[in-house]
mmCIF file of C-alpha atoms and ligand atoms in Angstrom:
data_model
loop_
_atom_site.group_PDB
_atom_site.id
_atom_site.type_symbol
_atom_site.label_atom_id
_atom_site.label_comp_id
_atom_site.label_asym_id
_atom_site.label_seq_id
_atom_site.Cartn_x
_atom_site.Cartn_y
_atom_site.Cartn_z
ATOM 1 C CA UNK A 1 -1.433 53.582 29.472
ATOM 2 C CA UNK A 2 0.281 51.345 31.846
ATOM 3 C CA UNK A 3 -0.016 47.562 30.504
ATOM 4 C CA UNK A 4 1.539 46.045 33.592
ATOM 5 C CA UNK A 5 -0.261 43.385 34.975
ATOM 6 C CA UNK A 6 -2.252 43.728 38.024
ATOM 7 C CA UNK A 7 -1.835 40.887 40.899
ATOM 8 C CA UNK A 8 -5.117 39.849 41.997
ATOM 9 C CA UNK A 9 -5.801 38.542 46.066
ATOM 10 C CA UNK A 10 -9.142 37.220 46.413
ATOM 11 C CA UNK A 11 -9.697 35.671 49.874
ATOM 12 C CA UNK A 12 -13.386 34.358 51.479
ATOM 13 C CA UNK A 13 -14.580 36.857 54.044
ATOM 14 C CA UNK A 14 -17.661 37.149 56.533
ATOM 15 C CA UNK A 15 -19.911 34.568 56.420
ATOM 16 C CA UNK A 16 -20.055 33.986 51.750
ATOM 17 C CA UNK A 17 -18.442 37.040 50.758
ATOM 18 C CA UNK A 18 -15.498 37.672 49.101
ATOM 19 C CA UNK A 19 -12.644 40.586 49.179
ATOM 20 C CA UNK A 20 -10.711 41.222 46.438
ATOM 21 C CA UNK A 21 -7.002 43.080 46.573
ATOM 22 C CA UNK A 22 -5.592 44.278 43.558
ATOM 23 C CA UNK A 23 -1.877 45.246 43.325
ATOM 24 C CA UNK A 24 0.232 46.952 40.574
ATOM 25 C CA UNK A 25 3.802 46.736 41.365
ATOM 26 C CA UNK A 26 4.637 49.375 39.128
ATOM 27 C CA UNK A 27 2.440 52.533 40.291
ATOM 28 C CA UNK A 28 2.499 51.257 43.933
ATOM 29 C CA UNK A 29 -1.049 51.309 43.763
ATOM 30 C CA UNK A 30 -3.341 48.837 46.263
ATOM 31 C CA UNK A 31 -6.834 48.466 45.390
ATOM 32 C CA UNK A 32 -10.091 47.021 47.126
ATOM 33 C CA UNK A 33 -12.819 45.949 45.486
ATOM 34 C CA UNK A 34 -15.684 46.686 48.543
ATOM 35 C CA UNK A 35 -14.798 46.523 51.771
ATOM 36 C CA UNK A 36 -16.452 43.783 53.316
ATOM 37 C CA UNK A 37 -14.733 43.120 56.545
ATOM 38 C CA UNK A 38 -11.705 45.142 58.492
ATOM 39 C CA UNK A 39 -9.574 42.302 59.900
ATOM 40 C CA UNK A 40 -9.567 40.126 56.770
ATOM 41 C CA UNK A 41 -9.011 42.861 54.376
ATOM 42 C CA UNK A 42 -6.581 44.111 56.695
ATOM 43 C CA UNK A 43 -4.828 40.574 57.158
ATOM 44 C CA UNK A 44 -3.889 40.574 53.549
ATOM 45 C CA UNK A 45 -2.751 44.016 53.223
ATOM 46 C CA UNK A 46 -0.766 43.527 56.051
ATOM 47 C CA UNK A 47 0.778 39.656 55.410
ATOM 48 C CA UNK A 48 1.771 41.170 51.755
ATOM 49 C CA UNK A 49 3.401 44.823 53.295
ATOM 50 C CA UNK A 50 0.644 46.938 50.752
ATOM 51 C CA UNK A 51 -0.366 50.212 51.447
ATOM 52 C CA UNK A 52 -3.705 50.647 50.266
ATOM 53 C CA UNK A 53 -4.385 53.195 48.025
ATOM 54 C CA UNK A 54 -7.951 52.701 47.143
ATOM 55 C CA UNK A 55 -11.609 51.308 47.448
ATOM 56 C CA UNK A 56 -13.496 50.765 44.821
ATOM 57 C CA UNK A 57 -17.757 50.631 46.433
ATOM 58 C CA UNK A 58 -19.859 48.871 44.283
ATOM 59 C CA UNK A 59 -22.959 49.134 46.733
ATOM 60 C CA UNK A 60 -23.926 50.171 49.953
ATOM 61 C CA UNK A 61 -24.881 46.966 51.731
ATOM 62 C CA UNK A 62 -23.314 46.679 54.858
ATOM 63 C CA UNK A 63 -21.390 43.647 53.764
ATOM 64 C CA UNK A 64 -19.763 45.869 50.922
ATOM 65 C CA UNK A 65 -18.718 49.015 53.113
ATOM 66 C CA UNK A 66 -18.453 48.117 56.693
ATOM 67 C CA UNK A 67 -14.791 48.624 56.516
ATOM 68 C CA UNK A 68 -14.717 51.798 54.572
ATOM 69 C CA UNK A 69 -13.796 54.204 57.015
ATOM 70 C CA UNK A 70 -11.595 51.750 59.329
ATOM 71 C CA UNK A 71 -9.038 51.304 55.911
ATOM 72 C CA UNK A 72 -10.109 54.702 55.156
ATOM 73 C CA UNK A 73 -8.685 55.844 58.552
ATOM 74 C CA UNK A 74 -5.341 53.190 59.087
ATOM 75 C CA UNK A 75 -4.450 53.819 55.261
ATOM 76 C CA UNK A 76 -5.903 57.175 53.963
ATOM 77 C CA UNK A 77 -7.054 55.298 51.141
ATOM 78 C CA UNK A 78 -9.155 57.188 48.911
ATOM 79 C CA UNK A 79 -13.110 55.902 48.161
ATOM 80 C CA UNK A 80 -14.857 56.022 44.945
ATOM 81 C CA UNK A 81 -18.422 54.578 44.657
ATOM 82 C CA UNK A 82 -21.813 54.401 43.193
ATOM 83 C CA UNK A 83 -23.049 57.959 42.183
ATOM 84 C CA UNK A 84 -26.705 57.022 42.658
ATOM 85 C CA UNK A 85 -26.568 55.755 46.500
ATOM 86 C CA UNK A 86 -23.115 58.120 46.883
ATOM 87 C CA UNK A 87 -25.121 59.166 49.963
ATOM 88 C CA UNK A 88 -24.758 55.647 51.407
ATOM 89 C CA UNK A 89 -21.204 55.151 51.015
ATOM 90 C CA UNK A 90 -19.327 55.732 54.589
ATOM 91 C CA UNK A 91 -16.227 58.129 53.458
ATOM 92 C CA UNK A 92 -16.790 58.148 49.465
ATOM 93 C CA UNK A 93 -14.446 61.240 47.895
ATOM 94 C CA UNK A 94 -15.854 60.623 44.388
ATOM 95 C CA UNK A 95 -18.402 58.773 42.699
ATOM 96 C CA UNK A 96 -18.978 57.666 39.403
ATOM 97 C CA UNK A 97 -22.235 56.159 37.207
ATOM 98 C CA UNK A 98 -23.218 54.133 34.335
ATOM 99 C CA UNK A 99 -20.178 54.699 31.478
ATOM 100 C CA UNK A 100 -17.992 57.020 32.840
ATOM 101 C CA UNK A 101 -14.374 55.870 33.272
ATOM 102 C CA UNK A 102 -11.597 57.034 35.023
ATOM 103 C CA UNK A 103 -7.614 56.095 35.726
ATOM 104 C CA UNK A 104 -6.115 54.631 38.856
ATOM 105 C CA UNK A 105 -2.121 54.142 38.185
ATOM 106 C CA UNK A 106 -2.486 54.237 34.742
ATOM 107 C CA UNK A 107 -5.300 51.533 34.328
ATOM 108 C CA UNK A 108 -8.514 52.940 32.830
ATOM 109 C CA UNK A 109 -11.197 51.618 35.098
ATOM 110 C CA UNK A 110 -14.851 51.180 33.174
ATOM 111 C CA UNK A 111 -18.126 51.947 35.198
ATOM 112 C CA UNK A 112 -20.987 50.001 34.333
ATOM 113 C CA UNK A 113 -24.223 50.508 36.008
ATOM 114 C CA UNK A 114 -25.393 47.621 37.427
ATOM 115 C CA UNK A 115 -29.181 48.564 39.238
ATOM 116 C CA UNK A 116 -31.471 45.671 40.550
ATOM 117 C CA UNK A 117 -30.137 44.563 43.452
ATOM 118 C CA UNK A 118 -30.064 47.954 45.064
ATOM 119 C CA UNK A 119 -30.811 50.898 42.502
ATOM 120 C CA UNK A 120 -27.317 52.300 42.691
ATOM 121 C CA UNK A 121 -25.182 49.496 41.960
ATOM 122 C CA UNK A 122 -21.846 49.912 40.039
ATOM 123 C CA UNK A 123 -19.776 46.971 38.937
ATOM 124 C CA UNK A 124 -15.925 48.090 37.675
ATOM 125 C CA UNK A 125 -14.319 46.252 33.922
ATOM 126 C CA UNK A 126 -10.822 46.992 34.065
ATOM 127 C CA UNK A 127 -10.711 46.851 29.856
ATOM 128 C CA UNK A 128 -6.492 46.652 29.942
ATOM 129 C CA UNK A 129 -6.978 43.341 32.311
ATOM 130 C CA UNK A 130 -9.867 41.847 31.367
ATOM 131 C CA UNK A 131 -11.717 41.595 34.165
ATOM 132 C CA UNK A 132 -14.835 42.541 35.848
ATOM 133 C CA UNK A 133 -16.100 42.928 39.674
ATOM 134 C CA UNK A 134 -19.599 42.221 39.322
ATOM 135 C CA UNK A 135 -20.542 42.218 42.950
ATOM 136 C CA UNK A 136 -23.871 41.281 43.680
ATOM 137 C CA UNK A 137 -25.051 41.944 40.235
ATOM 138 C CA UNK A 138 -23.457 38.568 37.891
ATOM 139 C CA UNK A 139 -22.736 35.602 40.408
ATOM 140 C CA UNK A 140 -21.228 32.085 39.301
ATOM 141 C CA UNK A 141 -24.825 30.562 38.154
ATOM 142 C CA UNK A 142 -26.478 33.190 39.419
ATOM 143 C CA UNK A 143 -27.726 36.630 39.767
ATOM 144 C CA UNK A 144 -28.645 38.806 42.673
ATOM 145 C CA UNK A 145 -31.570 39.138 44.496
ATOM 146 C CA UNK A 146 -33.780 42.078 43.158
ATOM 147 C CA UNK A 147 -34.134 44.206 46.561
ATOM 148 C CA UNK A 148 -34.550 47.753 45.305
ATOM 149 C CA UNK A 149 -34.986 47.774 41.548
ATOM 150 C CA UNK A 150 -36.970 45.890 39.010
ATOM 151 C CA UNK A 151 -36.337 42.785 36.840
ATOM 152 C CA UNK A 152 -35.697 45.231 33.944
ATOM 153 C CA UNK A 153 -33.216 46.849 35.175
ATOM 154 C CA UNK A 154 -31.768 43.738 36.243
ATOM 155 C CA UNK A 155 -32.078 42.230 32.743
ATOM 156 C CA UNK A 156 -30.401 45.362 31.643
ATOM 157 C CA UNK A 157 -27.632 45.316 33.974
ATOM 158 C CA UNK A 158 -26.847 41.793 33.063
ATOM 159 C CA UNK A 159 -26.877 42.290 29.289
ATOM 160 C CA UNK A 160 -24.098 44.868 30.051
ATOM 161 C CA UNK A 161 -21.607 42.581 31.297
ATOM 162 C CA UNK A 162 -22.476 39.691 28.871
ATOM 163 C CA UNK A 163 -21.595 41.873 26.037
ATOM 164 C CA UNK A 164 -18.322 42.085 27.640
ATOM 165 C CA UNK A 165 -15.460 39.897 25.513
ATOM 166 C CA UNK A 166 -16.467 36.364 26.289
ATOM 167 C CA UNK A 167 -12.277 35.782 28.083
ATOM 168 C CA UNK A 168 -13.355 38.554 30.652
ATOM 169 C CA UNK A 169 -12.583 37.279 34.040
ATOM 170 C CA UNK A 170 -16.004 37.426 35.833
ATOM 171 C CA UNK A 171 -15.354 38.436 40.451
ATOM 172 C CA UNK A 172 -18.640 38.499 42.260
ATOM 173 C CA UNK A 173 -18.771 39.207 45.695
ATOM 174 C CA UNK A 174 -20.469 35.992 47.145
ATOM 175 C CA UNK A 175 -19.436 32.086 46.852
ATOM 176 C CA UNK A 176 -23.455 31.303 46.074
ATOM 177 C CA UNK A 177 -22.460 28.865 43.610
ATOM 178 C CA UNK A 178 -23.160 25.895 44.940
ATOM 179 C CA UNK A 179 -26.918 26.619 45.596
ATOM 180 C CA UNK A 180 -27.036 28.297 42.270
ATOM 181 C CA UNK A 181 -25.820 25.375 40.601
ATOM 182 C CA UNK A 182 -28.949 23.388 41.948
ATOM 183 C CA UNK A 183 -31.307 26.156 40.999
ATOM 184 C CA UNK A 184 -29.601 26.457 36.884
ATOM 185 C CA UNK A 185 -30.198 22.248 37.205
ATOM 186 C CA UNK A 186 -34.089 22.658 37.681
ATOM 187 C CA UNK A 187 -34.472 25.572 34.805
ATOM 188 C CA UNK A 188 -31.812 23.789 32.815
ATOM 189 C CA UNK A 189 -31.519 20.081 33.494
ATOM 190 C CA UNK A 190 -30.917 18.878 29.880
ATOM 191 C CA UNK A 191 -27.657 21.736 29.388
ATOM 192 C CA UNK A 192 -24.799 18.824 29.371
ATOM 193 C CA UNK A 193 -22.233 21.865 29.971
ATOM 194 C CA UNK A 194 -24.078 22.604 33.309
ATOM 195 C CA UNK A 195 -24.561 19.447 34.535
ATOM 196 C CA UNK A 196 -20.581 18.889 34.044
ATOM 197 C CA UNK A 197 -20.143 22.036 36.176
ATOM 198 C CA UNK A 198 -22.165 21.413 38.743
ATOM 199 C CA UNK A 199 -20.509 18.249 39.571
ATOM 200 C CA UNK A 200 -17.246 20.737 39.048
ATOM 201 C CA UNK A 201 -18.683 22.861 41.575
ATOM 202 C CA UNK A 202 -19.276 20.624 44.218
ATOM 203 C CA UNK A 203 -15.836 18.819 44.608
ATOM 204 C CA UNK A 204 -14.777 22.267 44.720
ATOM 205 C CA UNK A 205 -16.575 22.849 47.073
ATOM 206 C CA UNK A 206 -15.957 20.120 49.070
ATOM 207 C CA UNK A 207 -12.256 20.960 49.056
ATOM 208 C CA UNK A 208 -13.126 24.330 50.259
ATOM 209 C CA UNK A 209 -11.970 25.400 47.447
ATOM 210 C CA UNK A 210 -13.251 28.765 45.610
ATOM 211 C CA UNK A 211 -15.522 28.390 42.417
ATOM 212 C CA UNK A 212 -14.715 32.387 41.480
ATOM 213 C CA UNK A 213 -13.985 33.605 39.439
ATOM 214 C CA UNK A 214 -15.849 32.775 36.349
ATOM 215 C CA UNK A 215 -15.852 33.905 33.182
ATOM 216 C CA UNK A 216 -18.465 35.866 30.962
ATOM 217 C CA UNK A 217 -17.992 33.016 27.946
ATOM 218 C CA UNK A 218 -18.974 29.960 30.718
ATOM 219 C CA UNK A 219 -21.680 31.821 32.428
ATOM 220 C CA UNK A 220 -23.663 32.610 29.331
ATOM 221 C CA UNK A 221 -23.378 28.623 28.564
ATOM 222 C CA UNK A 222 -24.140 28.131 32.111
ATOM 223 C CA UNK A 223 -26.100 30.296 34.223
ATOM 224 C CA UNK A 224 -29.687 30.279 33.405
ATOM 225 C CA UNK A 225 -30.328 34.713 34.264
ATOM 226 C CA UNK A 226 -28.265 35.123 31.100
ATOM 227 C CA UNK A 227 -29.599 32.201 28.981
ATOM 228 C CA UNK A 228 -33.784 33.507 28.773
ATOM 229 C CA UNK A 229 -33.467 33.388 24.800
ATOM 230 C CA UNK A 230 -32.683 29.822 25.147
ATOM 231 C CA UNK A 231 -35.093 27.493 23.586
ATOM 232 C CA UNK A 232 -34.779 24.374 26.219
ATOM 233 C CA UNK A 233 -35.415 27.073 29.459
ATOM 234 C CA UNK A 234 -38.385 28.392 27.404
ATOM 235 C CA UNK A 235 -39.978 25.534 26.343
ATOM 236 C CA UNK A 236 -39.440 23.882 30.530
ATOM 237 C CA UNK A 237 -41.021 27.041 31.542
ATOM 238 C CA UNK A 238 -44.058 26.946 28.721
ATOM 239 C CA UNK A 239 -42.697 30.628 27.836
ATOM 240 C CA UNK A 240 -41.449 29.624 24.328
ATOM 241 C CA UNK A 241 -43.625 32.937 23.056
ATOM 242 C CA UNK A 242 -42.466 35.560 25.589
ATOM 243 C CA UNK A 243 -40.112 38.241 25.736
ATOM 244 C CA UNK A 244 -36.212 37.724 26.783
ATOM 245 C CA UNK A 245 -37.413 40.216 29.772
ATOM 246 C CA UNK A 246 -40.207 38.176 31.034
ATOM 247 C CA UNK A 247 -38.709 34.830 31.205
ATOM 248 C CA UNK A 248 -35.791 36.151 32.787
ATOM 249 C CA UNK A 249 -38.600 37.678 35.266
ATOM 250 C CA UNK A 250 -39.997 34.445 35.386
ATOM 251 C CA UNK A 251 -36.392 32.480 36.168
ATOM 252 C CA UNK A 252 -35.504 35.223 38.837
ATOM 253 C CA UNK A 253 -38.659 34.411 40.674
ATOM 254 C CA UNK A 254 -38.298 31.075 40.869
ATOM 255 C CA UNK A 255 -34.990 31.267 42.357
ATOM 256 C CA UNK A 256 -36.542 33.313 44.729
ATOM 257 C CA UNK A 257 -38.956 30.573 46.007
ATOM 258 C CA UNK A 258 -36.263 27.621 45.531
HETATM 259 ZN ZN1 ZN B 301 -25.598 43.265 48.405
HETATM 260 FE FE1 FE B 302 -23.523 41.239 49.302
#
């Protein structure tokens, strides 16, 4: 196994998404995680002299793959994706599903099956680097919107990467986190730990200054989607009785009218 540490670029793209490049020195290899937008994935290939080796799909929303065969076509670059929307990808070689694994220059690359937002959706856990790209699945104080799936499968999906070691370094494709924060405050207002971030979040913010990424340990402190066993929420939401499942049912649709 190679060890080596991977160099991770993550630059703003589009109008709240976010690229991510990863680089390992060693193997030569050049990694995208989606590919949001040609010229600004393209800018930091370029500006850093990478060749890029592969994309990594995680859905197929246009904001995820619009690039895919433009990088596909300038760099040759190789496409794995979602097995259960693989028909959606624009140039996908190989697809993968819920915990298979596979290599890229020696780093073992973890699949985890992230439905909800769109019923296919992978997110990727490099386990040697401890990180995660959760794409629209886990955001910074949020999750994502349930478009194809169901809040189950949501719930499930989320319980997934929470059970990931609480150090894991938490990349989500979208800089949501401001409005998120103001949602967690009004499911969540007496959580001292939130209320610290949010004000965290905003001079961040106001420096134009990234909030991602997170990690698994602060967002279960933080973000309400993974916090429905927690007494406070339950007891604001006069669900103290009710299933993990149904409050985080309950949360999601809230957001969705906030
Ligand atoms: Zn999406
Ligand atoms: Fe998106």
């Amino acid at each position: 196994m190679n060890a080596s540490k991977l160099e991770i670029f993550q630059f703003p793209c589009r109008q709240d998404n976010y690229g991510v490049i990863l680089h390992d020195g060693d193997s030569g290899i050049t990694i995208s995680i989606d590919a949001p937008e040609f010229e600004a994935v393209d800018d930091v290939l370029e500006s850093r002299n990478l060749k890029l080796t592969h994309i990594l799909t995680t859905h197929h929303h246009m904001d995820h793959v619009e690039a895919n065969e433009a990088l596909k076509s300038k760099y040759g670059c190789r496409i794995i994706g979602p097995a259960d929307e693989a028909d959606k990808i624009p140039g996908i070689d190989k697809s993968h599903g819920h915990g298979d694994s596979f290599e890229i220059g020696g780093h073992r690359i973890e699949v985890i099956g992230a439905p909800g937002h769109t019923l296919g959706q992978v997110n990727y856990y490099f386990a040697d680097q401890g990180v995660v790209f959760c794409a629209d699945a886990l955001f910074a104080l949020g999750c994502g919107r349930i478009f194809e799936g169901t809040p189950e499968m949501m719930f499930t999906a989320l319980n997934r990467l929470a059970a990931l070691p609480n150090d894991t370094l938490v990349y989500a494709g979208h800089e949501y986190t401001l409005a998120n924060a103001k949602f967690a405050l009004s499911v969540d207002p007496e959580n001292a730990e939130l209320v610290e971030r949010a004000k965290e979040i905003e001079l961040l913010r106001d420096n134009g200054k990234p909030t991602l990424p997170t990690t698994i340990d602060l967002e279960k402190r933080t973000n309400p989607f993974l916090r429905a066993s927690d007494a406070k929420i339950r007891a604001l939401l006069a669900m103290d009785d009710a299933a993990d499942v149904e409050v985080f049912t309950e949360i999601r649709a809230r957001k969705d009218r906030f």
